[in-house]
Short mmCIF file of C-alpha atoms in Angstrom, two decimals:
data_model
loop_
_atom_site.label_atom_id
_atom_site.label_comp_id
_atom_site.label_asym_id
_atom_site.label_seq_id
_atom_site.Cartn_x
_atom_site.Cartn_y
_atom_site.Cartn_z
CA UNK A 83 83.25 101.49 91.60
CA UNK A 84 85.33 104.60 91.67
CA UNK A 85 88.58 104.17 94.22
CA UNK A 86 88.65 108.17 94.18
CA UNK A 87 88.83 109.72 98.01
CA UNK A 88 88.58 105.75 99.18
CA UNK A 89 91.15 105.21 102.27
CA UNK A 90 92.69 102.15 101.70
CA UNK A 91 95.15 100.51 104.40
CA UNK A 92 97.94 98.28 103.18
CA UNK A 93 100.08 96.44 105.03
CA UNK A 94 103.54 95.00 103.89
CA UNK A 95 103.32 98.00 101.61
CA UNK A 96 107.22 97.99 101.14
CA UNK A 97 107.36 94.46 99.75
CA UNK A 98 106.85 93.23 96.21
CA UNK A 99 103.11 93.11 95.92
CA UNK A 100 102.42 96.20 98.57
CA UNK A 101 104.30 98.50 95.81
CA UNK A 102 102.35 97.57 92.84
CA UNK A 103 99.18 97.40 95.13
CA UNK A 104 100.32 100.94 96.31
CA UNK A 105 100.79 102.13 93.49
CA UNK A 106 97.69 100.74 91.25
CA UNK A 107 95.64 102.55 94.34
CA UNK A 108 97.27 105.88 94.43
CA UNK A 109 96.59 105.64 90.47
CA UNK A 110 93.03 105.10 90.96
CA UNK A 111 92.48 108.28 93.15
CA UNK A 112 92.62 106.72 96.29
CA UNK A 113 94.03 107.44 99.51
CA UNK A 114 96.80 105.31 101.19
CA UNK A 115 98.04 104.08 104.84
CA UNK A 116 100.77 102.45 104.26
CA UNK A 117 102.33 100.15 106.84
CA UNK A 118 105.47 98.32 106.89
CA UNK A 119 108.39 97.86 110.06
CA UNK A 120 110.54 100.17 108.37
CA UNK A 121 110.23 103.99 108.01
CA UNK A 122 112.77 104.35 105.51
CA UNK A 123 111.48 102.16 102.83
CA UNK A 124 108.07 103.53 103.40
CA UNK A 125 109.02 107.26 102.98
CA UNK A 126 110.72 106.05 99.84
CA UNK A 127 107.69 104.25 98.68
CA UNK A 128 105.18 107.46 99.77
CA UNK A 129 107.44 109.71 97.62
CA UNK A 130 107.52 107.48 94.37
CA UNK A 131 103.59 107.63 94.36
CA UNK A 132 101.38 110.34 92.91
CA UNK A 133 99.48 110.59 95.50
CA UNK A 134 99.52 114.35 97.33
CA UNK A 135 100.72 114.57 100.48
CA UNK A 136 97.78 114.77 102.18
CA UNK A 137 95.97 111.40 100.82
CA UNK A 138 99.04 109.56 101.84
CA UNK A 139 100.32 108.42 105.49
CA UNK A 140 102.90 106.08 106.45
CA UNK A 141 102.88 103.87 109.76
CA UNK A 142 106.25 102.00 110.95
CA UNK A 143 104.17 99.29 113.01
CA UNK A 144 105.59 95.72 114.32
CA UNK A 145 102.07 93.94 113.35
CA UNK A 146 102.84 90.99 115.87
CA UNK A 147 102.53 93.49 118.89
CA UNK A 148 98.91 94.28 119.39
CA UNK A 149 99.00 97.48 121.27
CA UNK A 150 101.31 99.08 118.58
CA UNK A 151 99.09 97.95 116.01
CA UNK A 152 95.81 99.19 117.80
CA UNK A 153 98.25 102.26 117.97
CA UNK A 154 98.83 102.53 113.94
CA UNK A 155 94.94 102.01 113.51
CA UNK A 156 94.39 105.24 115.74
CA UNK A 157 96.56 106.96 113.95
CA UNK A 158 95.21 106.18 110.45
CA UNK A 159 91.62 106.86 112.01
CA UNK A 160 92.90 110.25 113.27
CA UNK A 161 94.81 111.38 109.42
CA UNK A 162 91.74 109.56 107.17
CA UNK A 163 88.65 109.80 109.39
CA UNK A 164 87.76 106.46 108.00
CA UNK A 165 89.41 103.08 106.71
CA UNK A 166 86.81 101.66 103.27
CA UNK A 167 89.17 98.40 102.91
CA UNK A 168 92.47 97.23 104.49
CA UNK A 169 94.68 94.69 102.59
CA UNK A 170 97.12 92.74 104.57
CA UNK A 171 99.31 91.92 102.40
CA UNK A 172 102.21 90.71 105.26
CA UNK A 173 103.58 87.17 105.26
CA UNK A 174 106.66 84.32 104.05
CA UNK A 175 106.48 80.88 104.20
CA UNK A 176 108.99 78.05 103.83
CA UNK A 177 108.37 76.34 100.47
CA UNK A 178 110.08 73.84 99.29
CA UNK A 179 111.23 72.21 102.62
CA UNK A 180 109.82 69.38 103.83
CA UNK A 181 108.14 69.94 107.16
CA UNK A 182 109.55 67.50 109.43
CA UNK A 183 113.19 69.68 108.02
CA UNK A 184 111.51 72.94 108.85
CA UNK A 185 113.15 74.40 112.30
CA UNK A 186 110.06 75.50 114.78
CA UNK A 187 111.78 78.99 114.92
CA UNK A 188 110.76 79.29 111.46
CA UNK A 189 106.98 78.29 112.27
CA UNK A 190 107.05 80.44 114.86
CA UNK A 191 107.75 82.95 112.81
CA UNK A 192 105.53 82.00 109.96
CA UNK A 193 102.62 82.11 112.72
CA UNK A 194 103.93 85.30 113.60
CA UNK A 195 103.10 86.47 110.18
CA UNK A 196 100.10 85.14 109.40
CA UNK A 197 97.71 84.64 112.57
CA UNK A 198 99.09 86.85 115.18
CA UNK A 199 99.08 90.07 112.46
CA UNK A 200 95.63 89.10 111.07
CA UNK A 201 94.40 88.81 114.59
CA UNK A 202 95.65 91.86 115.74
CA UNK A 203 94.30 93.61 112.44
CA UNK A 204 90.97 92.65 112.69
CA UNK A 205 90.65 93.59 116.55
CA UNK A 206 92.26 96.88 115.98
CA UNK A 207 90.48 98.43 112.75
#
């Protein structure tokens, strides 16, 4: 299957495994909506892709707030017209420590990550 003119979502794009995914994409033909919480690092990432401007957009979105997420999905539907596959890509988790050591701040957090994002993904695209 040809990834040419695809829109493909990705979000953590400014971590580890959102700039190979990025980039393996933006190879392929396809174009990207990359979010991430900060602007900076996503510029930087949209400029070290060959992608042309116009197949690429960048979204600084807080994932865990639903209404700026259903915000960022508006705006990629606006720029791309379409979204053919999002990969979510966001997360951390606390290996190595044993649970009962694990501070409920830090689940919290890790629930943050993991349902509340997904959740609000799926409801907004």
């Amino acid at each position: 299957m040809s990834l040419k003119d695809r829109v493909i979502v990705i979000t953590g794009a400014t971590g580890g495994l959102g700039k190979v995914v990025a980039a393996t994409f933006a190879q392929a033909g396809a174009s990207l909506a990359l979010l991430s919480s900060d602007m900076t690092k996503l510029s930087e990432l949209a400029q070290s892709l060959a992608t042309p401007p116009a197949q690429i957009s960048t979204h600084a979105v807080n994932l865990t707030d639903a209404d700026a997420t259903r915000a960022a999905a508006e705006a990629v539907m606006v720029r791309h017209q379409r979204v053919d596959a999002l990969l979510h890509l966001v997360g951390g988790w606390s290996g190595g420590t044993p649970l009962a050591e694990v501070a409920s701040a830090e689940v919290a957090s890790m629930l943050g990550q993991h349902v509340w994002t997904t959740f609000h993904l799926i409801q907004a695209f």
